[in-house]
Tab-separated table of C-alpha atoms and ligand atoms in Angstrom:
chain	number	residue	atom	x	y	z
A	1	MET	CA	63.510	8.831	-62.729
A	2	ARG	CA	64.379	7.905	-58.653
A	3	VAL	CA	62.882	5.582	-56.618
A	4	LYS	CA	63.128	5.442	-52.627
A	5	ARG	CA	61.155	3.075	-50.572
A	6	TYR	CA	59.958	3.727	-47.156
A	7	VAL	CA	59.305	2.858	-43.513
A	8	VAL	CA	56.539	4.961	-41.186
A	9	ASN	CA	53.993	4.798	-38.760
A	10	ALA	CA	52.191	7.081	-40.730
A	11	LEU	CA	51.811	8.424	-44.015
A	12	PRO	CA	52.776	12.357	-42.977
A	13	GLU	CA	55.987	11.538	-41.658
A	14	ALA	CA	57.066	9.981	-45.172
A	15	VAL	CA	55.681	12.962	-47.905
A	16	THR	CA	58.128	15.284	-44.830
A	17	LYS	CA	61.094	12.758	-45.508
A	18	ILE	CA	59.792	12.513	-49.784
A	19	ARG	CA	60.131	16.314	-49.502
A	20	THR	CA	62.870	16.673	-47.946
A	21	ASP	CA	65.341	13.976	-50.025
A	22	LEU	CA	62.791	13.896	-53.473
A	23	GLY	CA	61.901	17.188	-53.311
A	24	LYS	CA	58.598	18.126	-54.119
A	25	ASP	CA	57.654	17.272	-57.549
A	26	ALA	CA	58.291	13.425	-56.338
A	27	VAL	CA	54.952	11.351	-56.445
A	28	ILE	CA	53.996	8.437	-54.381
A	29	LEU	CA	53.293	4.659	-56.292
A	30	ASP	CA	52.841	3.084	-53.747
A	31	THR	CA	51.636	2.743	-50.391
A	32	LYS	CA	51.379	-0.741	-48.234
A	33	GLU	CA	50.786	-1.629	-44.750
A	34	ILE	CA	53.181	-4.143	-43.631
A	35	LYS	CA	55.053	-5.803	-40.053
A	36	VAL	CA	58.541	-5.497	-39.179
A	37	GLY	CA	60.606	-6.284	-36.051
A	38	GLY	CA	59.387	-8.736	-33.307
A	39	PHE	CA	60.950	-12.332	-32.810
A	40	MET	CA	59.986	-15.505	-34.310
A	41	GLY	CA	56.599	-14.117	-35.876
A	42	MET	CA	55.168	-12.404	-32.803
A	43	PHE	CA	55.036	-9.020	-31.161
A	44	ARG	CA	55.719	-7.860	-35.275
A	45	LYS	CA	54.669	-3.391	-35.419
A	46	LYS	CA	52.380	-2.495	-37.556
A	47	LYS	CA	54.358	-0.052	-40.089
A	48	MET	CA	53.731	1.923	-43.964
A	49	GLU	CA	55.740	1.344	-46.932
A	50	VAL	CA	55.264	4.224	-49.317
A	51	ILE	CA	57.086	4.296	-52.524
A	52	ALA	CA	58.029	7.120	-53.660
A	53	ALA	CA	59.387	8.488	-56.684
A	54	VAL	CA	60.867	10.854	-59.619
A	55	GLU	CA	62.464	11.733	-62.594
A	56	SER	CA	65.939	12.104	-62.526
A	57	ASN	CA	68.653	14.248	-62.429
A	58	PRO	CA	66.282	15.829	-59.505
A	59	PRO	CA	68.784	18.201	-56.730
A	60	LYS	CA	71.354	16.229	-55.259
A	61	PRO	CA	69.123	16.392	-51.820
A	62	GLU	CA	71.959	16.909	-48.365
A	63	PRO	CA	73.523	13.149	-47.116
A	64	PRO	CA	71.119	12.796	-44.007
A	65	ALA	CA	74.617	11.788	-42.337
A	66	ARG	CA	76.302	15.028	-41.886
A	67	LYS	CA	72.201	16.734	-40.696
A	68	ALA	CA	70.265	15.099	-37.740
A	69	PRO	CA	66.731	14.622	-38.227
A	70	PRO	CA	64.447	17.364	-36.979
A	71	GLU	CA	63.244	15.438	-33.446
A	72	VAL	CA	67.128	15.369	-32.972
A	73	HIS	CA	67.568	19.036	-32.245
A	74	ALA	CA	64.697	19.272	-30.330
A	75	VAL	CA	65.826	16.764	-27.813
A	76	VAL	CA	69.049	18.621	-28.195
A	77	GLU	CA	67.997	21.547	-27.854
A	78	GLN	CA	66.302	19.987	-24.801
A	79	ILE	CA	69.050	18.917	-23.231
A	80	LEU	CA	71.243	22.466	-23.332
A	81	GLN	CA	68.242	24.913	-22.169
A	82	THR	CA	67.708	22.193	-19.614
A	83	ALA	CA	71.317	22.649	-18.747
A	84	GLN	CA	71.264	26.374	-19.048
A	85	ARG	CA	68.787	26.250	-16.695
A	86	SER	CA	70.349	24.293	-13.857
A	87	GLY	CA	73.208	26.679	-14.201
A	88	ALA	CA	71.073	29.035	-12.684
A	89	SER	CA	69.625	26.997	-10.191
A	90	SER	CA	70.827	23.777	-8.883
A	91	THR	CA	67.238	21.591	-9.805
A	92	THR	CA	67.611	20.167	-12.559
A	93	VAL	CA	65.201	17.477	-14.484
A	94	MET	CA	68.063	14.910	-14.154
A	95	GLU	CA	68.385	15.105	-10.781
A	96	PRO	CA	67.677	13.298	-7.768
A	97	PRO	CA	64.232	15.419	-5.642
A	98	PRO	CA	65.911	17.937	-3.685
A	99	ALA	CA	66.219	17.184	0.116
A	100	PRO	CA	63.358	17.342	3.020
A	101	PRO	CA	63.925	21.181	3.686
A	102	HIS	CA	65.658	20.522	7.217
A	103	MET	CA	68.598	18.370	4.880
A	104	GLN	CA	68.769	20.942	2.931
A	105	GLU	CA	71.995	22.793	2.679
A	106	PRO	CA	72.436	26.910	2.912
A	107	ARG	CA	72.215	27.587	-0.293
A	108	GLY	CA	75.784	28.958	-1.614
A	109	THR	CA	77.594	26.205	0.132
A	110	PHE	CA	80.967	24.571	-1.444
A	111	GLU	CA	78.905	21.080	-1.433
A	112	SER	CA	76.175	22.508	-3.506
A	113	GLN	CA	78.470	24.316	-6.133
A	114	GLU	CA	79.809	20.494	-6.395
A	115	ARG	CA	76.520	18.616	-7.178
A	116	ARG	CA	75.635	22.066	-9.106
A	117	SER	CA	78.495	21.358	-11.586
A	118	ASN	CA	78.262	17.158	-10.491
A	119	THR	CA	74.975	17.810	-12.695
A	120	GLU	CA	75.983	20.058	-15.365
A	121	GLN	CA	79.271	16.906	-15.930
A	122	PHE	CA	76.178	14.203	-16.491
A	123	ILE	CA	74.167	16.400	-18.650
A	124	ILE	CA	76.932	16.979	-20.808
A	125	ASN	CA	78.383	13.480	-20.763
A	126	GLU	CA	73.913	12.681	-21.575
A	127	ILE	CA	74.547	15.360	-25.231
A	128	ARG	CA	77.599	13.581	-25.725
A	129	ASP	CA	75.884	9.621	-25.836
A	130	LEU	CA	72.689	11.134	-27.326
A	131	ARG	CA	75.081	12.335	-30.346
A	132	GLU	CA	76.969	9.065	-30.673
A	133	TYR	CA	73.629	7.061	-30.923
A	134	MET	CA	71.413	9.828	-33.378
A	135	VAL	CA	75.141	9.456	-35.765
A	136	LYS	CA	74.937	5.757	-35.259
A	137	LEU	CA	70.824	5.705	-35.762
A	138	THR	CA	71.428	7.952	-39.515
A	139	LYS	CA	73.715	5.813	-40.546
A	140	GLN	CA	72.233	3.002	-39.592
A	141	GLN	CA	68.559	4.469	-41.443
A	142	ASN	CA	70.714	5.358	-44.515
A	143	ASP	CA	72.738	1.994	-44.738
A	144	LEU	CA	68.506	1.177	-45.078
A	145	HIS	CA	67.677	3.247	-47.959
A	146	HIS	CA	70.187	2.334	-49.590
A	147	LEU	CA	69.395	-1.554	-49.341
A	148	SER	CA	66.201	-0.969	-50.171
A	149	GLU	CA	66.920	-0.361	-53.957
A	150	GLU	CA	68.752	-3.143	-53.899
A	151	MET	CA	65.233	-5.535	-52.365
A	152	LEU	CA	63.332	-3.370	-53.933
A	153	GLN	CA	65.631	-5.181	-57.410
A	154	LEU	CA	65.308	-8.772	-56.016
A	155	LYS	CA	61.739	-7.748	-55.810
A	156	ASP	CA	61.075	-6.750	-59.418
A	157	ARG	CA	62.879	-9.876	-60.179
A	158	LEU	CA	60.412	-11.952	-58.691
A	159	LYS	CA	58.134	-9.915	-59.926
A	160	GLN	CA	58.124	-10.101	-63.022
A	161	GLN	CA	58.849	-14.050	-62.634
A	162	GLU	CA	55.236	-14.215	-61.636
A	163	LEU	CA	56.198	-15.695	-58.501
A	164	ASP	CA	53.029	-14.927	-56.637
A	165	ASP	CA	52.628	-11.621	-53.752
A	166	GLU	CA	52.301	-13.924	-50.750
A	167	TRP	CA	55.634	-15.356	-51.518
A	168	ILE	CA	57.363	-11.965	-52.490
A	169	ASN	CA	55.958	-10.865	-49.011
A	170	LYS	CA	57.210	-13.450	-46.988
A	171	LEU	CA	60.727	-13.546	-48.590
A	172	MET	CA	60.792	-9.223	-48.607
A	173	ASP	CA	59.925	-9.588	-45.174
A	174	ALA	CA	62.001	-12.436	-43.574
A	175	LEU	CA	65.601	-10.663	-45.410
A	176	GLN	CA	64.455	-7.343	-43.575
A	177	GLU	CA	64.314	-9.063	-40.547
A	178	ALA	CA	67.941	-11.205	-41.640
A	179	GLN	CA	68.925	-7.778	-41.467
A	180	GLN	CA	67.551	-6.171	-38.726
A	181	HIS	CA	69.200	-9.025	-37.139
A	182	GLU	CA	72.495	-7.974	-38.228
A	183	ASN	CA	72.109	-4.671	-37.774
A	184	ARG	CA	74.056	-3.996	-40.972
A	185	SER	CA	72.265	-3.682	-44.392
A	186	PHE	CA	72.535	-7.045	-47.080
A	187	GLU	CA	75.052	-5.711	-49.732
A	188	ARG	CA	73.506	-6.619	-53.409
A	189	ASP	CA	75.228	-10.385	-53.795
A	190	GLU	CA	74.615	-10.682	-50.366
A	191	LEU	CA	70.905	-10.492	-50.041
A	192	TRP	CA	70.850	-12.540	-53.744
A	193	ARG	CA	72.098	-15.774	-51.939
A	194	GLU	CA	70.085	-15.350	-49.098
A	195	ALA	CA	66.996	-14.667	-51.307
A	196	ARG	CA	68.033	-17.752	-52.343
A	197	SER	CA	68.856	-19.805	-49.595
A	198	MET	CA	65.782	-18.936	-48.236
A	199	MET	CA	63.248	-19.581	-51.444
A	200	ALA	CA	65.368	-23.065	-50.979
A	201	GLY	CA	64.863	-23.599	-47.338
A	202	TRP	CA	61.244	-23.703	-48.508
A	203	LEU	CA	60.631	-25.683	-51.016
A	204	GLN	CA	63.255	-27.986	-50.570
A	205	PRO	CA	60.937	-30.370	-47.770
A	206	TYR	CA	58.793	-31.060	-51.657
A	207	CYS	CA	62.086	-31.940	-53.236
A	208	LYS	CA	64.116	-34.567	-51.285
A	209	ASP	CA	63.019	-37.505	-54.168
A	210	ALA	CA	62.882	-36.000	-57.007
A	211	GLN	CA	60.612	-38.492	-59.857
A	212	ILE	CA	59.400	-41.805	-60.047
A	213	SER	CA	58.912	-44.075	-57.023
A	214	SER	CA	61.494	-46.795	-56.565
A	215	GLU	CA	58.532	-48.482	-54.656
A	216	ALA	CA	56.136	-47.628	-57.536
A	217	ARG	CA	54.993	-50.124	-59.920
A	218	VAL	CA	52.160	-48.313	-61.691
A	219	VAL	CA	52.767	-44.889	-62.240
A	220	HIS	CA	49.546	-42.502	-64.244
A	221	PHE	CA	50.558	-39.499	-66.188
A	222	VAL	CA	47.252	-36.783	-66.348
A	223	GLY	CA	47.046	-33.604	-67.744
A	224	PRO	CA	45.490	-31.278	-69.838
A	225	THR	CA	45.795	-31.643	-73.715
A	226	GLY	CA	48.468	-31.281	-74.843
A	227	VAL	CA	50.921	-30.354	-71.770
A	228	GLY	CA	53.450	-32.848	-73.518
A	229	LYS	CA	52.198	-36.446	-71.852
A	230	THR	CA	53.010	-38.647	-74.050
A	231	THR	CA	55.948	-37.261	-75.063
A	232	THR	CA	57.435	-37.295	-71.404
A	233	ILE	CA	55.724	-40.995	-71.301
A	234	ALA	CA	58.403	-42.300	-73.802
A	235	LYS	CA	61.452	-39.736	-72.363
A	236	LEU	CA	60.722	-42.222	-69.492
A	237	ALA	CA	60.337	-45.147	-70.266
A	238	ALA	CA	63.808	-44.851	-71.384
A	239	GLU	CA	65.144	-43.761	-68.616
A	240	GLN	CA	64.137	-46.561	-66.946
A	241	THR	CA	65.192	-49.049	-69.465
A	242	ILE	CA	68.194	-47.800	-70.545
A	243	LYS	CA	69.443	-46.479	-67.485
A	244	ARG	CA	67.536	-48.182	-64.442
A	245	GLY	CA	67.032	-51.375	-66.542
A	246	LYS	CA	63.855	-51.626	-66.036
A	247	LYS	CA	60.906	-53.563	-68.581
A	248	VAL	CA	58.779	-51.565	-68.849
A	249	GLY	CA	55.017	-51.543	-70.279
A	250	PHE	CA	53.026	-48.795	-71.378
A	251	ILE	CA	48.783	-48.343	-70.998
A	252	THR	CA	46.657	-45.665	-72.512
A	253	SER	CA	43.428	-44.536	-71.998
A	254	ASP	CA	43.284	-41.839	-74.473
A	255	THR	CA	40.823	-43.468	-77.386
A	256	TYR	CA	39.486	-39.929	-77.091
A	257	ARG	CA	41.670	-38.862	-80.351
A	258	ILE	CA	42.361	-41.978	-82.377
A	259	ALA	CA	45.570	-40.682	-83.538
A	260	ALA	CA	46.674	-40.168	-79.487
A	261	VAL	CA	46.380	-44.392	-79.235
A	262	ASP	CA	49.035	-44.468	-82.799
A	263	GLN	CA	51.365	-42.119	-81.302
A	264	LEU	CA	51.748	-43.699	-78.245
A	265	ARG	CA	52.651	-47.509	-79.949
A	266	THR	CA	54.659	-45.701	-82.198
A	267	TYR	CA	57.277	-45.067	-79.291
A	268	ALA	CA	55.912	-48.264	-77.290
A	269	ASN	CA	57.555	-49.743	-80.888
A	270	ILE	CA	60.713	-47.859	-81.702
A	271	LEU	CA	61.565	-48.894	-77.814
A	272	ASN	CA	60.419	-52.245	-77.788
A	273	VAL	CA	57.512	-51.868	-74.796
A	274	PRO	CA	54.891	-54.002	-74.659
A	275	MET	CA	51.590	-51.577	-74.793
A	276	GLU	CA	47.653	-52.663	-73.613
A	277	VAL	CA	44.647	-49.507	-75.023
A	278	VAL	CA	42.190	-49.546	-72.771
A	279	PHE	CA	38.796	-48.031	-72.793
A	280	SER	CA	37.159	-47.902	-69.266
A	281	PRO	CA	38.731	-49.180	-65.805
A	282	MET	CA	37.017	-52.583	-66.442
A	283	ASP	CA	39.271	-53.496	-69.230
A	284	LEU	CA	41.827	-52.353	-66.366
A	285	PRO	CA	42.175	-55.934	-65.180
A	286	LYS	CA	43.636	-57.797	-67.973
A	287	ALA	CA	45.402	-54.721	-68.978
A	288	TYR	CA	47.938	-55.561	-65.796
A	289	LYS	CA	46.932	-59.122	-65.989
A	290	ALA	CA	49.127	-59.468	-70.602
A	291	LEU	CA	51.815	-57.060	-68.799
A	292	GLU	CA	51.921	-58.852	-65.568
A	293	GLY	CA	56.254	-59.846	-66.388
A	294	ARG	CA	56.593	-55.621	-66.790
A	295	ASP	CA	59.042	-54.544	-63.614
A	296	LEU	CA	57.222	-51.064	-64.397
A	297	ILE	CA	54.043	-49.805	-66.566
A	298	LEU	CA	53.239	-46.232	-67.466
A	299	MET	CA	49.740	-45.142	-67.727
A	300	ASP	CA	48.767	-42.655	-70.351
A	301	THR	CA	45.302	-40.940	-70.063
A	302	ALA	CA	43.283	-38.487	-72.114
A	303	GLY	CA	43.926	-34.653	-72.002
A	304	ARG	CA	40.393	-33.031	-71.514
A	305	ASN	CA	39.380	-29.563	-70.126
A	306	PHE	CA	40.573	-30.479	-66.742
A	307	ARG	CA	38.470	-26.688	-65.212
A	308	SER	CA	35.784	-29.465	-65.696
A	309	GLU	CA	34.972	-32.270	-62.431
A	310	LEU	CA	33.987	-33.729	-64.054
A	311	HIS	CA	36.667	-34.648	-66.020
A	312	VAL	CA	38.579	-34.844	-63.469
A	313	SER	CA	36.253	-37.378	-61.923
A	314	GLU	CA	36.217	-39.344	-65.118
A	315	VAL	CA	40.302	-39.611	-65.640
A	316	ILE	CA	40.193	-40.024	-61.653
A	317	SER	CA	38.491	-42.959	-62.152
A	318	LEU	CA	40.711	-45.057	-64.023
A	319	LEU	CA	43.581	-45.113	-61.410
A	320	HIS	CA	42.542	-47.980	-60.037
A	321	SER	CA	46.016	-50.231	-58.830
A	322	ASN	CA	46.319	-52.894	-56.539
A	323	GLU	CA	50.407	-52.463	-57.204
A	324	PRO	CA	51.801	-49.566	-55.617
A	325	ASN	CA	51.294	-46.545	-57.774
A	326	GLU	CA	51.360	-43.162	-57.837
A	327	THR	CA	50.370	-40.440	-60.104
A	328	ILE	CA	51.725	-37.520	-61.563
A	329	LEU	CA	50.789	-34.648	-62.819
A	330	VAL	CA	52.122	-32.877	-65.956
A	331	MET	CA	51.574	-29.669	-66.469
A	332	SER	CA	52.819	-27.330	-69.737
A	333	LEU	CA	55.008	-23.706	-68.010
A	334	THR	CA	53.614	-22.006	-71.142
A	335	GLY	CA	50.303	-22.094	-69.458
A	336	LYS	CA	48.807	-19.278	-67.650
A	337	THR	CA	49.014	-18.977	-64.321
A	338	ALA	CA	45.578	-18.931	-63.025
A	339	ASP	CA	44.708	-21.886	-65.136
A	340	MET	CA	47.393	-24.060	-63.701
A	341	SER	CA	46.720	-22.948	-60.325
A	342	ILE	CA	42.826	-24.718	-61.155
A	343	ILE	CA	43.668	-27.444	-62.824
A	344	ALA	CA	46.095	-27.883	-59.678
A	345	GLU	CA	43.192	-27.211	-57.067
A	346	ARG	CA	41.728	-29.831	-59.021
A	347	PHE	CA	43.950	-33.007	-58.914
A	348	THR	CA	44.952	-32.596	-55.579
A	349	LYS	CA	41.842	-32.892	-54.008
A	350	TYR	CA	42.155	-36.455	-54.464
A	351	GLY	CA	45.445	-36.495	-53.320
A	352	ILE	CA	47.440	-36.176	-56.381
A	353	ARG	CA	50.708	-34.692	-54.251
A	354	LYS	CA	53.125	-35.662	-57.769
A	355	VAL	CA	53.853	-33.172	-60.484
A	356	LEU	CA	55.836	-32.986	-63.229
A	357	PHE	CA	56.584	-29.467	-65.951
A	358	THR	CA	57.534	-29.546	-69.299
A	359	LYS	CA	57.967	-27.019	-72.138
A	360	LEU	CA	60.706	-25.060	-69.640
A	361	ASP	CA	62.483	-23.958	-73.410
A	362	GLU	CA	59.574	-22.282	-74.005
A	363	THR	CA	60.027	-19.992	-71.611
A	364	THR	CA	61.096	-17.551	-69.805
A	365	VAL	CA	58.830	-17.300	-66.511
A	366	TYR	CA	59.233	-19.687	-64.139
A	367	GLY	CA	56.958	-18.733	-60.998
A	368	ALA	CA	54.214	-20.639	-60.987
A	369	ILE	CA	56.774	-23.792	-60.224
A	370	LEU	CA	57.898	-22.149	-56.733
A	371	ASN	CA	54.337	-21.272	-56.945
A	372	LEU	CA	52.511	-24.111	-57.476
A	373	ILE	CA	54.804	-26.404	-55.308
A	374	LEU	CA	54.672	-24.634	-52.313
A	375	ASN	CA	50.380	-23.413	-52.592
A	376	TYR	CA	49.260	-27.090	-53.556
A	377	GLN	CA	52.117	-28.650	-51.531
A	378	LEU	CA	53.490	-30.774	-54.150
A	379	TYR	CA	55.925	-32.927	-55.236
A	380	PRO	CA	58.342	-31.816	-58.234
A	381	THR	CA	59.630	-34.830	-60.126
A	382	TYR	CA	60.774	-34.028	-63.495
A	383	LEU	CA	61.307	-31.090	-66.249
A	384	ALA	CA	61.066	-31.275	-69.527
A	385	SER	CA	62.553	-29.702	-71.450
A	386	GLY	CA	62.913	-30.183	-75.560
A	387	GLN	CA	60.652	-32.110	-77.986
A	388	ASN	CA	63.982	-34.566	-77.974
A	389	VAL	CA	62.814	-38.191	-76.500
A	390	PRO	CA	64.291	-39.574	-74.479
A	391	ASP	CA	66.871	-36.560	-73.738
A	392	ASP	CA	64.750	-33.974	-72.869
A	393	ILE	CA	64.861	-34.203	-69.582
A	394	GLU	CA	66.023	-34.555	-65.738
A	395	ARG	CA	65.029	-34.419	-62.276
A	396	PHE	CA	63.786	-31.211	-60.325
A	397	ARG	CA	66.950	-29.843	-58.920
A	398	VAL	CA	66.205	-26.827	-56.494
A	399	ASN	CA	69.243	-25.478	-57.411
A	400	ALA	CA	69.140	-25.264	-61.215
A	401	TYR	CA	65.940	-24.072	-60.322
A	402	LEU	CA	66.790	-21.046	-58.076
A	403	ASP	CA	69.356	-20.037	-60.702
A	404	LYS	CA	66.847	-19.896	-63.182
A	405	LEU	CA	64.077	-17.495	-61.258
A	406	LEU	CA	66.494	-15.289	-59.609
A	407	GLY	CA	67.757	-14.952	-63.336
A	408	ASP	CA	72.006	-16.565	-61.975
A	409	GLY	CA	73.917	-13.517	-62.229
A	410	GLU	CA	72.118	-11.607	-64.481
A	411	HIS	CA	72.395	-8.739	-61.569
A	412	GLU	CA	75.809	-9.012	-60.777
B	501	GDP	N1	58.615	-27.222	-76.129
B	501	GDP	C1	58.310	-28.650	-75.727
B	501	GDP	N2	57.292	-29.166	-76.482
B	501	GDP	C2	57.098	-30.338	-75.658
B	501	GDP	C3	57.933	-30.443	-74.797
B	501	GDP	N3	56.902	-31.870	-74.313
B	501	GDP	C4	56.905	-32.882	-75.169
B	501	GDP	N4	56.582	-31.169	-76.377
B	501	GDP	C5	55.775	-30.936	-77.345
B	501	GDP	O1	54.035	-30.773	-77.344
B	501	GDP	C6	53.245	-31.729	-77.792
B	501	GDP	C7	51.912	-32.413	-77.210
B	501	GDP	O2	52.914	-33.606	-76.553
B	501	GDP	P1	51.954	-34.544	-75.823
B	501	GDP	O3	53.334	-35.611	-75.574
B	501	GDP	O4	51.312	-35.644	-77.429
B	501	GDP	O5	50.851	-33.657	-74.522
B	501	GDP	P2	49.962	-34.808	-74.387
B	501	GDP	O6	48.356	-34.517	-75.444
B	501	GDP	O7	49.902	-34.126	-72.989
B	501	GDP	O8	50.207	-36.016	-74.599
B	501	GDP	C8	53.919	-31.915	-78.958
B	501	GDP	O9	54.641	-31.462	-79.850
B	501	GDP	C9	55.315	-33.113	-77.828
B	501	GDP	O10	56.430	-32.546	-79.055
B	501	GDP	C10	58.217	-29.743	-74.056
B	501	GDP	O11	58.665	-30.344	-72.693
B	501	GDP	N5	59.683	-28.906	-74.981
B	502	MG	MG1	48.463	-37.591	-74.909
């Protein structure tokens, strides 16, 4: 199947082009309004993007570079006719208006013949310039068509990665603009490189300090059931104890499930970290007092159905501390994109700004990360990628993430 993209003013224009390029069996797959050109986002023109396809092995269309489009023929034809007329009479559309009668010379003089030949020369030059311009224009259009296929591949990849349409379109527009600005089409690799650097630019402001804040003494972990909060806390406790030399303490308020307290206690024993259990916000002061001597307190909370506002406010009520503190929303990449968005929306409403993604190892679809960061202004901290404590966790790095999103050389 051959797929081609057209950017036109109106559909009939695309239909004519599709018939010429792909033949009468071509079908239109998609049409959409887009904006092109402009300067710094202003003065952009509305156009229509039309995607058409035809089954493989259609008759090869003539390379358009050799054949000027019909409009060009029309213009050239018009100029030629004008030139012919000017051969018969000295008045042409290109000439300045005739002089008033008292200044006009009698016909057939040497001056009027000279004027006529000047006019002819002028028209010939115009035609030559026009032809050169048209050849250049047609070549540019060919280049753009060539690029469109590259752009379509990139678009497909990002769609398959479940990146939001909003971000895909924004990226496509920016790439189109960059190419128009340089007056050329990017090669395949260059296109992917540009896409990567644009997305890196979007993410960078959120990724400057992808870790537990060095100022926080208390870090709360919230998030849906089973996403890996407790396991992640154990991994991070090991990181902070072993690599940072911090004295860590645990608090858990996950008394909802009987086994949950034991799960964290097991890690507490292995890591030699003291642990306090709180049943309500009233128990918190006592727990903090007991952990007075610790540098960093990691607090586990119960995973609930956080699509319910009530459950969200319930867990939020437990996140009180007079100490410098932060809260990290833990989300599993095996979650559905729409559900993850609802959770992010619920928690960001309470001012939660940090996020940690788990189960990277269980998916090959990574768009949700970019969507959530950009849609909810969330700061990514770590990526967890397995069940092994303490190894399967690392700090979020933009480049490593974009390798995954773009397929790291898969396109080559
Ligand atoms: N594959 C995978 N499993 C994980 C990851 N993090 C946690 N898990 C597993 O997910 C399950 C739930 O983890 P748990 O920490 O109890 O989740 P919680 O309910 O949010 O506290 C356990 O079987 C963990 O071993 C991860 O990054 N990758
Ligand atoms: Mg847990």
